[in-house]
C-alpha angles and dihedrals in degrees: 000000000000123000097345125105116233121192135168112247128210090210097067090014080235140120100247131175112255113245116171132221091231119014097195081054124037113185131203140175133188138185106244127181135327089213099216095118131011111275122263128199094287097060089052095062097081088031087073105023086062100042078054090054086049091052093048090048094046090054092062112027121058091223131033136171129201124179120180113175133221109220113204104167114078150126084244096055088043094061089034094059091045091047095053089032087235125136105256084242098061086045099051088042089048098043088046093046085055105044088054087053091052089051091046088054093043083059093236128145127249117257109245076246151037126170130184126224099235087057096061104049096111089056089046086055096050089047088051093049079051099055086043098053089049100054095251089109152049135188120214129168096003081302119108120207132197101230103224098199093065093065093051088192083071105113097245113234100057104192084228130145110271107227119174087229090071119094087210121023084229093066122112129218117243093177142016146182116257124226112243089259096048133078111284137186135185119261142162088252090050127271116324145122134254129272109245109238080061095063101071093036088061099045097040085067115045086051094038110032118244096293124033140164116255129016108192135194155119108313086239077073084058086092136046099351098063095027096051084035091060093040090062105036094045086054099038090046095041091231137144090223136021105189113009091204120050107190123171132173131222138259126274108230129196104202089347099300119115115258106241139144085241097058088040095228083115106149101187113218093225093060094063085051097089095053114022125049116239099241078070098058083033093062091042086056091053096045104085117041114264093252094050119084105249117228104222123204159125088273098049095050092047085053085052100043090041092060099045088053087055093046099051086064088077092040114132119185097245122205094189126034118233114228112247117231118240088242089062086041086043085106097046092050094051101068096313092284092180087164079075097049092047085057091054091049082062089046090048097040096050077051091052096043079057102027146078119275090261082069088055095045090052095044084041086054092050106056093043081069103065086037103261135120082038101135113058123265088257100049082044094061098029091061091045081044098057090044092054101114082212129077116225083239089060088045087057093045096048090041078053101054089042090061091048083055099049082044095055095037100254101131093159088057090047081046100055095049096044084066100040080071099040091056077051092064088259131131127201130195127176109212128162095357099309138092116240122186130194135177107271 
């Protein structure tokens, strides 16, 4: 596929090759958090997909913009803030504050920007007198709609919320009146606040232009978000097309059922920070491709952190990147398959534990490009190492006790204890007479 980007597109359901509008300015948006509770692994997943696809992009375009949003007006963070008896405010400022950290530790870069719902109101409410003047819209009882059937493209069958003020149960509210308790704004249709697929339509473009090159989420955005999302904006902006990419990642499953709030199977991504390094969390998220469900368990983060651990024996600290050839980044290109460039990291790394330091300093390169290897081998095992539930002290004294049992011919008993530290994290090894032991 050489040097062009392919990716599957929800549009045409197809793997087409990326051409963008501008190639001296590629442009993306992604949905990014409604911050009502701190994000959990789920939410990760297009945190990092995405931050992959910017990489990717970088490293062939000379300019590229990504804007993810931050939406913090919402029914969600209304019935959050009374739950848990915080402001709306606290809560939004907490949950965002959160959710950077989480990014920080997932070792992702900052979009060039991220707007916030509540700061754009004035640009939702211009969109919204736009969609009325046009005849896309209606106002009734102090509520505006989108009337779908004016925009015949629209899926029928919207799963929307049926309201006797609406002239069609598939239309969508762009406005409505707040209750006293709830965030409200002036508008020509009375205080209120915006519906929510209108957020990101109105924000999109005033970062992005009317038309852009690639719109990203979770594949639940799929419908109605995107579709109610292109129906507006295609109809306010007067275009043929509003994204020309549509790319959405799967779902993150625990025993095959879908991690959600609403299943209670929720792991919050603050809560492995403590004990396991991001780049760990960071390599599960890549292991499976973006469109495929990701199984997520114990077994599949010791694999991670078990292979880190290996490739940082060939880790070298590295002033100046490589550049990575586009037959290493071929994966990547093709639909970032980062499976498959997971796979060439293995090759690249069994050719560095051989090989001269300019092997390492490829292989090295190469994983700094997908935003691992990015803390140094030190800081790697001090921080195993302070996780270890054992004392090196304990280590010596168990090692101890297992070579009074091999003396005296009770292998169970050395056994046993050979696989108490190993369950530990510990490897032991008896060479030459001695007992060596290493993190595993």
């Amino acid at each position: 596929m050489g040097k062009d980007i392919f990716l599957t597109n929800n549009l045409t359901n197809k793997k087409e090759k990326f051409v963008p509008k501008d190639k001296n300015n590629v442009r993306m948006y992604v949905c990014g958090p409604t911050v009502y509770d701190d994000p959990h692994i789920g939410n990760a997943r297009p945190v990092v997909v995405f931050d992959i696809l910017f990489k990717i992009l970088k490293n062939k375009y000379p300019n590229v913009t990504y804007v993810r949003n931050i939406t913090d007006v919402d029914d969600k963070i209304i019935k959050s803030s009374k739950e848990n008896n915080i402001s709306i405010l606290d809560l939004t400022k907490k949950i965002t504050k959160s959710f950077n950290e989480d990014c920080i530790y997932l070792n992702c870069e900052k979009p060039n920007h991220e707007p916030k719902a509540t700061e754009h109101i004035s640009e939702m409410i211009e969109m919204i007198s736009e969609l009325i003047k046009k005849g896309f819209a209606y106002e009734n009882k102090k509520h505006v709609y989108f009337e779908v059937k004016k925009f015949e493209e629209l899926v029928a069958g919207s799963r929307v919320q049926v309201s006797d003020d609406k002239k069609n149960p598939e239309d969508f509210v762009l406005w409505k009146p707040s209750e006293t308790y709830e965030p409200s704004w002036d508008s020509p249709w009375g205080k209120g606040r915006p519906g929510w697929h209108l957020e990101c339509s109105a924000m999109s473009k005033k970062y992005l232009g009317k038309e852009f090159d690639i719109h990203g989420g979770g594949v639940d955005l799929l419908f109605p978000h995107h579709e109610n999302e292109i129906a507006q904006s295609r109809c306010a902006n007067d275009s043929n097309v509003f994204a020309n990419y549509w790319l959405h990642n799967a779902f993150i499953t625990m025993s095959n059922e879908k991690m959600a709030k609403s299943q209670g199977n929720i792991l919050k991504i603050k809560d492995f920070r403590n004990n396991k390094s991001g780049q760990v969390l960071r390599l599960a998220l890549m292991s499976a491709h973006y469109r495929q469900p990701l199984e997520w368990n114990d077994k599949l983060l010791e694999n991670c952190e078990n292979t880190i651990s290996k490739w940082y024996n060939v880790y070298l600290n590295i002033q100046t990147k490589l550049k990575i050839s586009e037959e290493i980044l071929k994966p990547l290109l093709d639909d970032l398959n980062t499976p498959g460039y997971i796979a060439n990291l293995h090759k690249l790394y069994e050719k560095a534990l051989k090989g001269s330091d300019g092997d390492k300093k490829l292989f090295i390169s190469a994983c700094h490009f997908i935003g691992l290897l990015n803390e140094t081998k030190e800081d790697w095992f001090k921080f195993k190492k302070s996780k270890l539930s054992i004392s090196e002290n304990e280590i010596l004294i168990k090692i101890n006790q297992r070579n009074e049992a091999r003396v005296n011919k009770n292998y169970e008993e050395a056994d046993k204890i050979r696989d108490e530290l190993l369950d530990k994290g510990v490897l032991i090894e008896d060479k030459d007479g001695k007992t060596v032991w290493k993190f595993k």
